[in-house]
DNA sequence: GTAAAAAATTGACAGTGTTCATTCAATGCG
DNA sequence: CGCATTGAATGAACACTGTCAATTTTTTAC
């Protein structure tokens, strides 16, 4: 004899719609656009309505970030597949990663720069990040098991990710003025891959000369 | 017949003191600690007094960031000198860069993560960043002119910086869980340097096989 | 139609950056 | 010394923000 609670679908629908609006407003107005009142204005609801669907604003940001990671994973997926020469595929994946950062800078910034000290408290976010991360890891591991790269796949893939992210972060931070990222991405990918070529030597440097 | 205006020294003294307090409060309380009212509490002045010494809070953040870059430059300076083997020095510089990010994470985060869309509007900030950047550039260029590295010094130094920053950013962002940064820094430095060794080939890859 | 329960809204609170009118303080002159 | 003048510092206020509590609206079953 009472009003029924919200369906699981209704909840996820509202959350999805709010995340889309938040993303668009982030692109248009920056950080200032994702205020609860700003979102409510565009959603046509009260500023406190989202509190029934999210615990607080941090959970909203985590959901938005998770969707940004999802798009990154989706963007990189075609180049992480099991077909083609492993090294060429890995190189293409690096280019795709940086193309995503260039073409969807807002998504990349939301994924990596939205300040969230306690990001590990949101399983959805961790899972989406893991999904994006595995695009890189699988491609690297495939090259390793195929003998095209040497060293620990976990180490090499982390190096690969860090190199790509370093370029993307400096680019998006406007710190690459004298040299555009287009001139740096190929040398970076090549350097990181060459550093793990089996003919050159293992990546876990144990040559005692430091 | 009037009160004399503030001395240049008085102005810079107050600015310096405010920046120190802001830095300490950022370390202790995070972003929430650098509010105007929080700073005023510790400075023993009114929340609006800083407005005579800074245009707005963005200018305060720019000054804080500039001092963080200064510390990074000071930290890396001993390894960018003209003495010693160029490659060993460059490697040591890379380690020093990452040690700074590890030992002074707050300074590094302030330098690179404090959200400032219009950072290029603050000459002091640009100059301090340039100072830190030149620690890297000079070390790389020295290795290039000595014949220890090949390729354009500008390209190689940007790659070096991006690689270091990528590791530092992922580390500080808590994204390196399965693998600590200590196990990654040496492979990263070696990979980047090996990618520019003259015996291996030029860094600007022009081998047409992609 | 009415009772009950869930959803949504309104109003308020403490906090933020910032502006402006006001007060305080320090100086040179008579 | 007293005082006018001028810069420095302040307090009050405004428009925001995220968030909670009380209230109102909506939707169902009897």
Short mmCIF file of C-alpha atoms (C1' of nucleotides) in Angstrom, two decimals:
data_model
loop_
_atom_site.label_atom_id
_atom_site.label_comp_id
_atom_site.label_asym_id
_atom_site.label_seq_id
_atom_site.Cartn_x
_atom_site.Cartn_y
_atom_site.Cartn_z
CA UNK A 1 0.00 0.00 0.00
CA UNK A 2 2.81 2.34 -0.73
CA UNK A 3 4.68 3.84 -3.60
CA UNK A 4 7.14 1.30 -5.05
CA UNK A 5 10.82 2.00 -4.81
CA UNK A 6 12.82 3.02 -7.85
CA UNK A 7 13.66 0.29 -10.29
CA UNK A 8 17.26 -0.66 -10.80
CA UNK A 9 16.89 0.56 -14.36
CA UNK A 10 15.38 3.87 -13.32
CA UNK A 11 18.32 4.45 -11.02
CA UNK A 12 20.94 3.62 -13.62
CA UNK A 13 19.05 5.63 -16.22
CA UNK A 14 19.13 8.74 -14.07
CA UNK A 15 22.77 8.19 -13.21
CA UNK A 16 23.60 7.78 -16.88
CA UNK A 17 21.74 10.92 -17.86
CA UNK A 18 23.39 12.92 -15.12
CA UNK A 19 26.84 11.72 -16.18
CA UNK A 20 26.18 12.74 -19.76
CA UNK A 21 25.05 16.19 -18.71
CA UNK A 22 28.01 16.53 -16.36
CA UNK A 23 30.41 15.55 -19.13
CA UNK A 24 28.92 18.04 -21.58
CA UNK A 25 28.95 20.81 -19.02
CA UNK A 26 32.54 19.99 -18.10
CA UNK A 27 33.49 20.40 -21.75
CA UNK A 28 31.56 23.65 -22.08
CA UNK A 29 32.09 25.40 -18.76
CA UNK A 30 35.00 23.56 -17.15
CA UNK A 31 35.03 22.62 -13.51
CA UNK A 32 32.58 25.38 -12.67
CA UNK A 33 29.92 23.75 -14.82
CA UNK A 34 29.63 20.57 -12.81
CA UNK A 35 28.13 22.17 -9.74
CA UNK A 36 25.07 20.47 -8.30
CA UNK A 37 22.95 23.51 -9.05
CA UNK A 38 24.26 23.77 -12.60
CA UNK A 39 23.55 20.11 -13.25
CA UNK A 40 20.07 20.44 -11.73
CA UNK A 41 19.30 23.36 -14.00
CA UNK A 42 20.00 21.31 -17.12
CA UNK A 43 18.44 18.14 -15.72
CA UNK A 44 15.26 19.96 -14.77
CA UNK A 45 15.33 18.79 -11.19
CA UNK A 46 16.13 20.11 -7.76
CA UNK A 47 19.76 20.54 -6.73
CA UNK A 48 19.35 17.88 -4.07
CA UNK A 49 17.64 15.24 -6.20
CA UNK A 50 20.96 13.66 -7.30
CA UNK A 51 21.58 12.85 -3.65
CA UNK A 52 19.12 10.02 -3.93
CA UNK A 53 21.15 8.48 -6.77
CA UNK A 54 24.65 9.34 -5.59
CA UNK A 55 26.08 9.51 -2.10
CA UNK A 56 27.78 12.84 -2.70
CA UNK A 57 29.52 14.83 -5.39
CA UNK A 58 32.62 12.73 -5.15
CA UNK A 59 30.63 9.71 -6.20
CA UNK A 60 29.33 11.70 -9.17
CA UNK A 61 32.87 12.60 -10.19
CA UNK A 62 33.94 8.98 -9.80
CA UNK A 63 31.13 7.89 -12.12
CA UNK A 64 32.09 10.52 -14.68
CA UNK A 65 35.72 9.45 -14.48
CA UNK A 66 34.73 5.81 -14.88
CA UNK A 67 32.91 6.66 -18.10
CA UNK A 68 35.96 8.55 -19.34
CA UNK A 69 38.11 5.49 -18.74
CA UNK A 70 35.50 3.41 -20.54
CA UNK A 71 35.81 5.63 -23.59
CA UNK A 72 39.58 5.37 -23.47
CA UNK A 73 39.33 1.58 -23.32
CA UNK A 74 36.84 1.57 -26.17
CA UNK A 75 39.13 3.82 -28.18
CA UNK A 76 42.14 1.59 -27.67
CA UNK A 77 40.36 -1.75 -28.02
CA UNK A 78 40.75 -2.15 -31.82
CA UNK A 79 44.51 -1.95 -31.47
CA UNK A 80 44.77 -4.40 -28.60
CA UNK A 81 43.23 -7.29 -30.46
CA UNK A 82 44.93 -10.62 -31.14
CA UNK A 83 45.49 -9.97 -34.86
CA UNK A 84 48.46 -8.56 -36.69
CA UNK A 85 52.12 -8.21 -35.91
CA UNK A 86 52.46 -7.67 -32.13
CA UNK A 87 54.97 -4.86 -32.38
CA UNK A 88 53.04 -2.96 -35.04
CA UNK A 89 49.87 -3.37 -33.05
CA UNK A 90 51.56 -2.11 -29.93
CA UNK A 91 52.89 0.90 -31.79
CA UNK A 92 49.40 1.58 -33.18
CA UNK A 93 48.00 1.28 -29.69
CA UNK A 94 50.40 3.96 -28.46
CA UNK A 95 49.36 6.27 -31.25
CA UNK A 96 45.69 5.58 -30.55
CA UNK A 97 46.20 6.35 -26.87
CA UNK A 98 47.70 9.74 -27.68
CA UNK A 99 45.11 10.41 -30.37
CA UNK A 100 42.44 9.89 -27.73
CA UNK A 101 44.16 12.38 -25.45
CA UNK A 102 44.29 14.87 -28.34
CA UNK A 103 40.78 14.34 -29.71
CA UNK A 104 38.98 13.95 -26.39
CA UNK A 105 41.09 16.07 -24.07
CA UNK A 106 38.20 16.59 -21.70
CA UNK A 107 37.62 12.88 -21.28
CA UNK A 108 41.32 12.31 -20.70
CA UNK A 109 41.53 15.16 -18.22
CA UNK A 110 38.47 13.90 -16.38
CA UNK A 111 39.97 10.44 -16.17
CA UNK A 112 43.39 11.51 -14.91
CA UNK A 113 43.17 15.02 -13.53
CA UNK A 114 39.87 15.25 -11.69
CA UNK A 115 41.14 15.61 -8.16
CA UNK A 116 40.00 12.62 -6.15
CA UNK A 117 42.27 11.68 -3.27
CA UNK A 118 40.20 8.66 -2.33
CA UNK A 119 39.67 7.22 -5.79
CA UNK A 120 40.15 3.67 -4.56
CA UNK A 121 36.82 3.82 -2.73
CA UNK A 122 34.79 3.52 -5.93
CA UNK A 123 34.78 0.01 -7.43
CA UNK A 124 33.16 1.18 -10.65
CA UNK A 125 36.01 3.60 -11.23
CA UNK A 126 38.66 1.03 -10.41
CA UNK A 127 37.06 -1.46 -12.76
CA UNK A 128 36.88 0.96 -15.66
CA UNK A 129 40.48 1.99 -15.15
CA UNK A 130 41.47 -1.63 -15.01
CA UNK A 131 39.67 -2.19 -18.31
CA UNK A 132 41.64 0.60 -19.98
CA UNK A 133 44.85 -0.60 -18.41
CA UNK A 134 44.36 -4.12 -19.72
CA UNK A 135 44.25 -2.83 -23.28
CA UNK A 136 47.89 -1.93 -22.80
CA UNK A 137 48.87 -4.91 -20.73
CA UNK A 138 47.42 -7.50 -23.11
CA UNK A 139 49.10 -5.94 -26.13
CA UNK A 140 52.45 -5.92 -24.37
CA UNK A 141 52.09 -9.44 -23.04
CA UNK A 142 51.23 -10.69 -26.49
CA UNK A 143 54.42 -9.17 -27.84
CA UNK A 144 56.39 -10.74 -25.03
CA UNK A 145 55.01 -14.25 -25.42
CA UNK A 146 55.56 -13.92 -29.18
CA UNK A 147 59.20 -13.17 -28.49
CA UNK A 148 59.01 -9.71 -30.04
CA UNK A 149 59.73 -8.02 -26.71
CA UNK A 150 61.86 -9.10 -23.77
CA UNK A 151 61.50 -8.49 -20.06
CA UNK A 152 58.62 -8.70 -17.66
CA UNK A 153 55.33 -7.85 -19.36
CA UNK A 154 54.14 -6.02 -16.26
CA UNK A 155 57.21 -3.80 -16.18
CA UNK A 156 57.20 -3.10 -19.90
CA UNK A 157 53.51 -2.27 -19.99
CA UNK A 158 53.88 0.09 -17.06
CA UNK A 159 56.75 1.83 -18.82
CA UNK A 160 54.67 2.05 -21.95
CA UNK A 161 51.73 3.52 -20.07
CA UNK A 162 53.89 5.98 -18.17
CA UNK A 163 55.54 7.18 -21.35
CA UNK A 164 52.22 7.72 -23.09
CA UNK A 165 50.69 9.38 -20.07
CA UNK A 166 53.69 11.64 -19.61
CA UNK A 167 53.35 12.93 -23.15
CA UNK A 168 49.59 13.31 -22.84
CA UNK A 169 49.82 15.09 -19.50
CA UNK A 170 52.46 17.55 -20.65
CA UNK A 171 50.52 18.18 -23.84
CA UNK A 172 47.23 18.80 -22.08
CA UNK A 173 48.99 20.88 -19.45
CA UNK A 174 50.23 23.20 -22.17
CA UNK A 175 53.81 22.39 -21.27
CA UNK A 176 54.81 21.37 -24.79
CA UNK A 177 55.19 24.72 -26.47
CA UNK A 178 58.37 24.54 -28.48
CA UNK A 179 57.66 21.02 -29.69
CA UNK A 180 54.23 19.65 -30.63
CA UNK A 181 53.20 16.24 -29.41
CA UNK A 182 52.96 15.01 -32.98
CA UNK A 183 56.74 15.19 -33.27
CA UNK A 184 57.24 13.35 -30.00
CA UNK A 185 54.84 10.45 -30.05
CA UNK A 186 56.62 8.34 -32.62
CA UNK A 187 60.07 8.76 -31.01
CA UNK A 188 58.56 7.96 -27.62
CA UNK A 189 56.85 4.79 -28.78
CA UNK A 190 59.95 3.65 -30.63
CA UNK A 191 62.24 4.39 -27.69
CA UNK A 192 60.07 2.47 -25.26
CA UNK A 193 59.70 -0.50 -27.57
CA UNK A 194 63.35 -0.50 -28.55
CA UNK A 195 64.27 -0.49 -24.91
CA UNK A 196 62.56 -3.87 -24.55
CA UNK A 197 63.70 -5.51 -27.76
CA UNK A 198 65.18 -8.93 -27.03
CA UNK A 199 68.25 -8.26 -29.17
CA UNK A 200 69.18 -5.21 -27.15
CA UNK A 201 68.87 -6.76 -23.74
CA UNK A 202 66.44 -7.27 -20.91
CA UNK A 203 64.52 -4.29 -19.59
CA UNK A 204 65.26 -5.10 -15.99
CA UNK A 205 68.69 -3.58 -16.18
CA UNK A 206 71.11 -5.55 -14.11
CA UNK A 207 74.27 -4.34 -15.77
CA UNK A 208 76.25 -3.10 -12.76
CA UNK A 209 77.76 0.14 -13.97
CA UNK A 210 75.93 2.80 -12.00
CA UNK B 1 52.32 64.43 4.54
CA UNK B 2 51.01 60.95 4.08
CA UNK B 3 51.73 57.40 4.96
CA UNK B 4 54.47 56.01 2.70
CA UNK B 5 53.58 53.23 0.31
CA UNK B 6 54.78 49.69 0.92
CA UNK B 7 58.42 49.04 0.16
CA UNK B 8 59.24 46.60 -2.59
CA UNK B 9 60.83 44.45 0.11
CA UNK B 10 57.77 44.59 2.35
CA UNK B 11 55.62 43.41 -0.53
CA UNK B 12 57.89 40.52 -1.47
CA UNK B 13 58.31 39.62 2.20
CA UNK B 14 54.58 39.30 2.71
CA UNK B 15 54.22 37.35 -0.52
CA UNK B 16 57.00 35.02 0.55
CA UNK B 17 55.51 34.47 3.96
CA UNK B 18 52.10 33.77 2.50
CA UNK B 19 53.54 31.27 0.06
CA UNK B 20 55.31 29.43 2.86
CA UNK B 21 52.14 29.24 4.91
CA UNK B 22 50.16 28.14 1.89
CA UNK B 23 52.66 25.40 1.13
CA UNK B 24 52.66 24.13 4.69
CA UNK B 25 48.89 24.18 4.87
CA UNK B 26 48.65 22.38 1.52
CA UNK B 27 50.84 19.64 2.94
CA UNK B 28 48.81 19.42 6.12
CA UNK B 29 45.23 19.97 5.02
CA UNK B 30 45.29 19.52 1.25
CA UNK B 31 43.46 21.80 -1.11
CA UNK B 32 41.00 22.80 1.61
CA UNK B 33 43.81 24.34 3.64
CA UNK B 34 44.72 27.01 1.13
CA UNK B 35 41.49 28.94 1.45
CA UNK B 36 41.85 32.69 1.93
CA UNK B 37 40.29 32.45 5.34
CA UNK B 38 42.51 29.55 6.35
CA UNK B 39 45.62 31.40 5.25
CA UNK B 40 44.48 34.55 7.02
CA UNK B 41 43.99 32.61 10.24
CA UNK B 42 47.59 31.43 10.26
CA UNK B 43 48.96 34.71 8.93
CA UNK B 44 47.14 36.69 11.59
CA UNK B 45 45.51 39.05 9.14
CA UNK B 46 42.13 39.62 7.60
CA UNK B 47 40.97 37.32 4.80
CA UNK B 48 41.05 40.26 2.40
CA UNK B 49 44.53 41.53 3.20
CA UNK B 50 46.26 39.27 0.65
CA UNK B 51 44.29 41.04 -2.05
CA UNK B 52 46.65 43.97 -1.74
CA UNK B 53 49.62 41.72 -2.50
CA UNK B 54 48.01 39.40 -5.03
CA UNK B 55 45.41 40.09 -7.70
CA UNK B 56 43.35 37.02 -6.78
CA UNK B 57 43.72 33.47 -5.56
CA UNK B 58 44.92 32.29 -8.94
CA UNK B 59 47.92 34.55 -8.63
CA UNK B 60 48.60 33.08 -5.19
CA UNK B 61 48.49 29.57 -6.63
CA UNK B 62 50.79 30.62 -9.46
CA UNK B 63 53.31 31.97 -6.94
CA UNK B 64 53.11 28.75 -4.92
CA UNK B 65 53.59 26.68 -8.05
CA UNK B 66 56.55 28.81 -9.09
CA UNK B 67 58.25 28.11 -5.77
CA UNK B 68 57.59 24.40 -6.20
CA UNK B 69 59.29 24.49 -9.61
CA UNK B 70 62.16 26.38 -8.02
CA UNK B 71 62.64 23.59 -5.53
CA UNK B 72 62.55 21.01 -8.29
CA UNK B 73 65.21 22.95 -10.19
CA UNK B 74 67.30 23.28 -7.07
CA UNK B 75 66.92 19.58 -6.42
CA UNK B 76 68.06 18.61 -9.91
CA UNK B 77 70.80 21.20 -10.27
CA UNK B 78 73.67 19.12 -8.81
CA UNK B 79 73.09 16.46 -11.46
CA UNK B 80 72.91 18.86 -14.39
CA UNK B 81 76.38 20.27 -13.93
CA UNK B 82 79.17 20.14 -16.52
CA UNK B 83 81.21 17.52 -14.68
CA UNK B 84 81.31 13.77 -15.02
CA UNK B 85 80.29 11.35 -17.73
CA UNK B 86 77.30 12.85 -19.59
CA UNK B 87 75.29 9.63 -19.70
CA UNK B 88 75.84 8.81 -16.04
CA UNK B 89 74.94 12.35 -15.10
CA UNK B 90 71.77 12.19 -17.15
CA UNK B 91 70.83 8.93 -15.54
CA UNK B 92 71.48 10.43 -12.11
CA UNK B 93 69.35 13.41 -13.07
CA UNK B 94 66.46 11.13 -13.93
CA UNK B 95 66.74 9.39 -10.58
CA UNK B 96 66.97 12.74 -8.80
CA UNK B 97 63.85 13.94 -10.60
CA UNK B 98 61.88 10.94 -9.42
CA UNK B 99 63.37 11.12 -5.95
CA UNK B 100 62.08 14.67 -5.73
CA UNK B 101 58.61 13.50 -6.73
CA UNK B 102 58.80 10.81 -4.06
CA UNK B 103 60.31 12.86 -1.24
CA UNK B 104 58.42 16.08 -1.89
CA UNK B 105 55.17 14.83 -3.38
CA UNK B 106 53.32 17.94 -2.30
CA UNK B 107 55.74 20.24 -4.09
CA UNK B 108 55.55 18.10 -7.21
CA UNK B 109 51.77 17.96 -7.09
CA UNK B 110 51.56 21.71 -6.60
CA UNK B 111 53.84 22.25 -9.56
CA UNK B 112 52.03 19.96 -11.96
CA UNK B 113 48.54 19.29 -10.66
CA UNK B 114 47.27 22.55 -9.18
CA UNK B 115 44.48 23.29 -11.61
CA UNK B 116 45.33 26.46 -13.47
CA UNK B 117 43.89 26.72 -16.96
CA UNK B 118 45.55 30.06 -17.67
CA UNK B 119 48.99 29.28 -16.31
CA UNK B 120 50.69 31.13 -19.14
CA UNK B 121 49.50 34.46 -17.74
CA UNK B 122 52.03 34.41 -14.89
CA UNK B 123 55.60 35.23 -15.97
CA UNK B 124 57.06 34.21 -12.61
CA UNK B 125 55.55 30.76 -12.99
CA UNK B 126 56.74 30.39 -16.57
CA UNK B 127 60.24 31.44 -15.63
CA UNK B 128 60.49 28.99 -12.72
CA UNK B 129 59.21 26.19 -14.89
CA UNK B 130 61.71 27.13 -17.56
CA UNK B 131 64.46 26.98 -14.95
CA UNK B 132 63.51 23.44 -13.98
CA UNK B 133 63.15 22.42 -17.59
CA UNK B 134 66.61 23.68 -18.46
CA UNK B 135 68.13 21.32 -15.89
CA UNK B 136 66.97 18.52 -18.16
CA UNK B 137 67.67 20.20 -21.44
CA UNK B 138 71.23 21.17 -20.61
CA UNK B 139 72.09 17.67 -19.40
CA UNK B 140 70.71 16.13 -22.58
CA UNK B 141 72.36 18.64 -24.86
CA UNK B 142 75.68 18.04 -23.18
CA UNK B 143 75.33 14.33 -23.88
CA UNK B 144 74.43 15.06 -27.48
CA UNK B 145 77.33 17.38 -28.19
CA UNK B 146 79.63 14.87 -26.51
CA UNK B 147 78.41 12.25 -28.94
CA UNK B 148 76.98 10.06 -26.20
CA UNK B 149 73.44 10.54 -27.47
CA UNK B 150 72.07 10.99 -30.97
CA UNK B 151 69.11 12.92 -32.28
CA UNK B 152 67.78 16.39 -31.66
CA UNK B 153 68.50 17.50 -28.11
CA UNK B 154 65.12 19.20 -27.89
CA UNK B 155 63.28 16.03 -28.86
CA UNK B 156 65.33 13.77 -26.59
CA UNK B 157 64.99 16.05 -23.59
CA UNK B 158 61.23 16.28 -24.07
CA UNK B 159 61.03 12.50 -24.23
CA UNK B 160 63.12 12.27 -21.11
CA UNK B 161 60.93 14.76 -19.28
CA UNK B 162 57.72 13.09 -20.43
CA UNK B 163 58.94 9.69 -19.31
CA UNK B 164 59.94 10.95 -15.88
CA UNK B 165 56.75 12.93 -15.48
CA UNK B 166 54.62 10.00 -16.57
CA UNK B 167 56.13 7.81 -13.88
CA UNK B 168 55.85 10.54 -11.28
CA UNK B 169 52.25 11.35 -12.18
CA UNK B 170 51.11 7.73 -12.10
CA UNK B 171 52.95 7.18 -8.83
CA UNK B 172 51.47 10.23 -7.15
CA UNK B 173 48.05 9.44 -8.59
CA UNK B 174 48.13 6.08 -6.85
CA UNK B 175 47.90 4.28 -10.17
CA UNK B 176 50.99 2.15 -9.62
CA UNK B 177 49.69 -0.49 -7.29
CA UNK B 178 51.03 -3.77 -8.55
CA UNK B 179 54.46 -2.34 -9.29
CA UNK B 180 56.28 0.26 -7.18
CA UNK B 181 58.00 3.16 -8.88
CA UNK B 182 61.33 1.99 -7.54
CA UNK B 183 61.21 -0.98 -9.89
CA UNK B 184 60.29 1.19 -12.84
CA UNK B 185 62.58 4.18 -12.71
CA UNK B 186 65.76 2.46 -13.77
CA UNK B 187 64.17 0.62 -16.72
CA UNK B 188 62.51 3.86 -17.79
CA UNK B 189 65.71 5.89 -17.71
CA UNK B 190 67.61 3.16 -19.49
CA UNK B 191 64.95 2.73 -22.16
CA UNK B 192 64.80 6.42 -22.91
CA UNK B 193 68.56 6.78 -23.05
CA UNK B 194 69.03 3.60 -25.05
CA UNK B 195 66.48 4.86 -27.53
CA UNK B 196 68.78 7.77 -28.30
CA UNK B 197 72.11 5.97 -28.33
CA UNK B 198 74.00 6.76 -31.52
CA UNK B 199 74.86 3.11 -32.15
CA UNK B 200 71.21 2.10 -32.18
CA UNK B 201 70.04 4.74 -34.60
CA UNK B 202 68.50 8.18 -34.75
CA UNK B 203 65.55 8.94 -32.52
CA UNK B 204 63.47 10.44 -35.30
CA UNK B 205 62.40 7.12 -36.65
CA UNK B 206 62.16 7.14 -40.43
CA UNK B 207 62.11 3.41 -40.98
CA UNK B 208 58.98 2.98 -43.10
CA UNK B 209 57.35 -0.12 -41.70
CA UNK B 210 54.21 1.16 -39.97
"C1'" DG C 1 -11.12 8.38 -0.71
"C1'" DT C 2 -7.73 7.65 2.34
"C1'" DA C 3 -3.45 5.96 4.50
"C1'" DA C 4 1.22 4.96 3.81
"C1'" DA C 5 5.58 5.17 1.89
"C1'" DA C 6 8.85 6.71 -1.36
"C1'" DA C 7 10.47 10.62 -4.11
"C1'" DA C 8 11.25 15.31 -4.71
"C1'" DT C 9 11.54 19.94 -3.18
"C1'" DT C 10 12.34 23.89 -0.24
"C1'" DG C 11 14.95 26.26 3.19
"C1'" DA C 12 18.71 26.59 5.70
"C1'" DC C 13 23.72 26.27 7.19
"C1'" DA C 14 28.55 26.65 6.84
"C1'" DG C 15 31.90 27.38 3.72
"C1'" DT C 16 34.18 29.67 -0.47
"C1'" DG C 17 36.30 33.88 -3.42
"C1'" DT C 18 35.63 38.57 -3.91
"C1'" DT C 19 34.11 43.62 -3.64
"C1'" DC C 20 33.33 47.90 -1.34
"C1'" DA C 21 32.70 51.14 2.12
"C1'" DT C 22 34.75 52.01 6.29
"C1'" DT C 23 38.22 52.30 9.87
"C1'" DC C 24 43.02 52.27 11.30
"C1'" DA C 25 47.70 53.87 11.18
"C1'" DA C 26 51.61 56.45 9.92
"C1'" DT C 27 53.65 60.43 8.07
"C1'" DG C 28 54.97 65.69 7.16
"C1'" DC C 29 53.54 70.24 8.13
"C1'" DG C 30 52.16 74.28 10.84
"C1'" DC D 1 51.77 68.79 19.84
"C1'" DG D 2 47.53 68.61 16.66
"C1'" DC D 3 45.97 67.64 12.33
"C1'" DA D 4 45.01 66.65 7.61
"C1'" DT D 5 46.25 63.30 4.17
"C1'" DT D 6 46.97 59.05 2.20
"C1'" DG D 7 47.90 54.24 2.01
"C1'" DA D 8 46.96 49.87 4.54
"C1'" DA D 9 43.85 46.88 6.80
"C1'" DT D 10 39.36 45.50 8.04
"C1'" DG D 11 34.20 44.03 8.41
"C1'" DA D 12 30.13 43.50 6.20
"C1'" DA D 13 28.00 41.84 2.46
"C1'" DC D 14 27.11 39.21 -2.11
"C1'" DA D 15 26.84 35.33 -4.96
"C1'" DC D 16 28.34 31.11 -5.04
"C1'" DT D 17 29.26 26.12 -3.39
"C1'" DG D 18 28.07 21.16 -1.20
"C1'" DT D 19 24.98 19.20 1.93
"C1'" DC D 20 21.46 18.11 5.51
"C1'" DA D 21 16.60 18.29 7.64
"C1'" DA D 22 12.03 19.22 7.40
"C1'" DT D 23 8.41 19.54 4.34
"C1'" DT D 24 5.63 18.70 0.42
"C1'" DT D 25 4.35 16.14 -3.55
"C1'" DT D 26 3.45 11.87 -5.91
"C1'" DT D 27 2.17 7.08 -6.38
"C1'" DT D 28 0.46 2.94 -4.90
"C1'" DA D 29 -2.98 -0.57 -2.11
"C1'" DC D 30 -6.92 -1.11 0.47
#
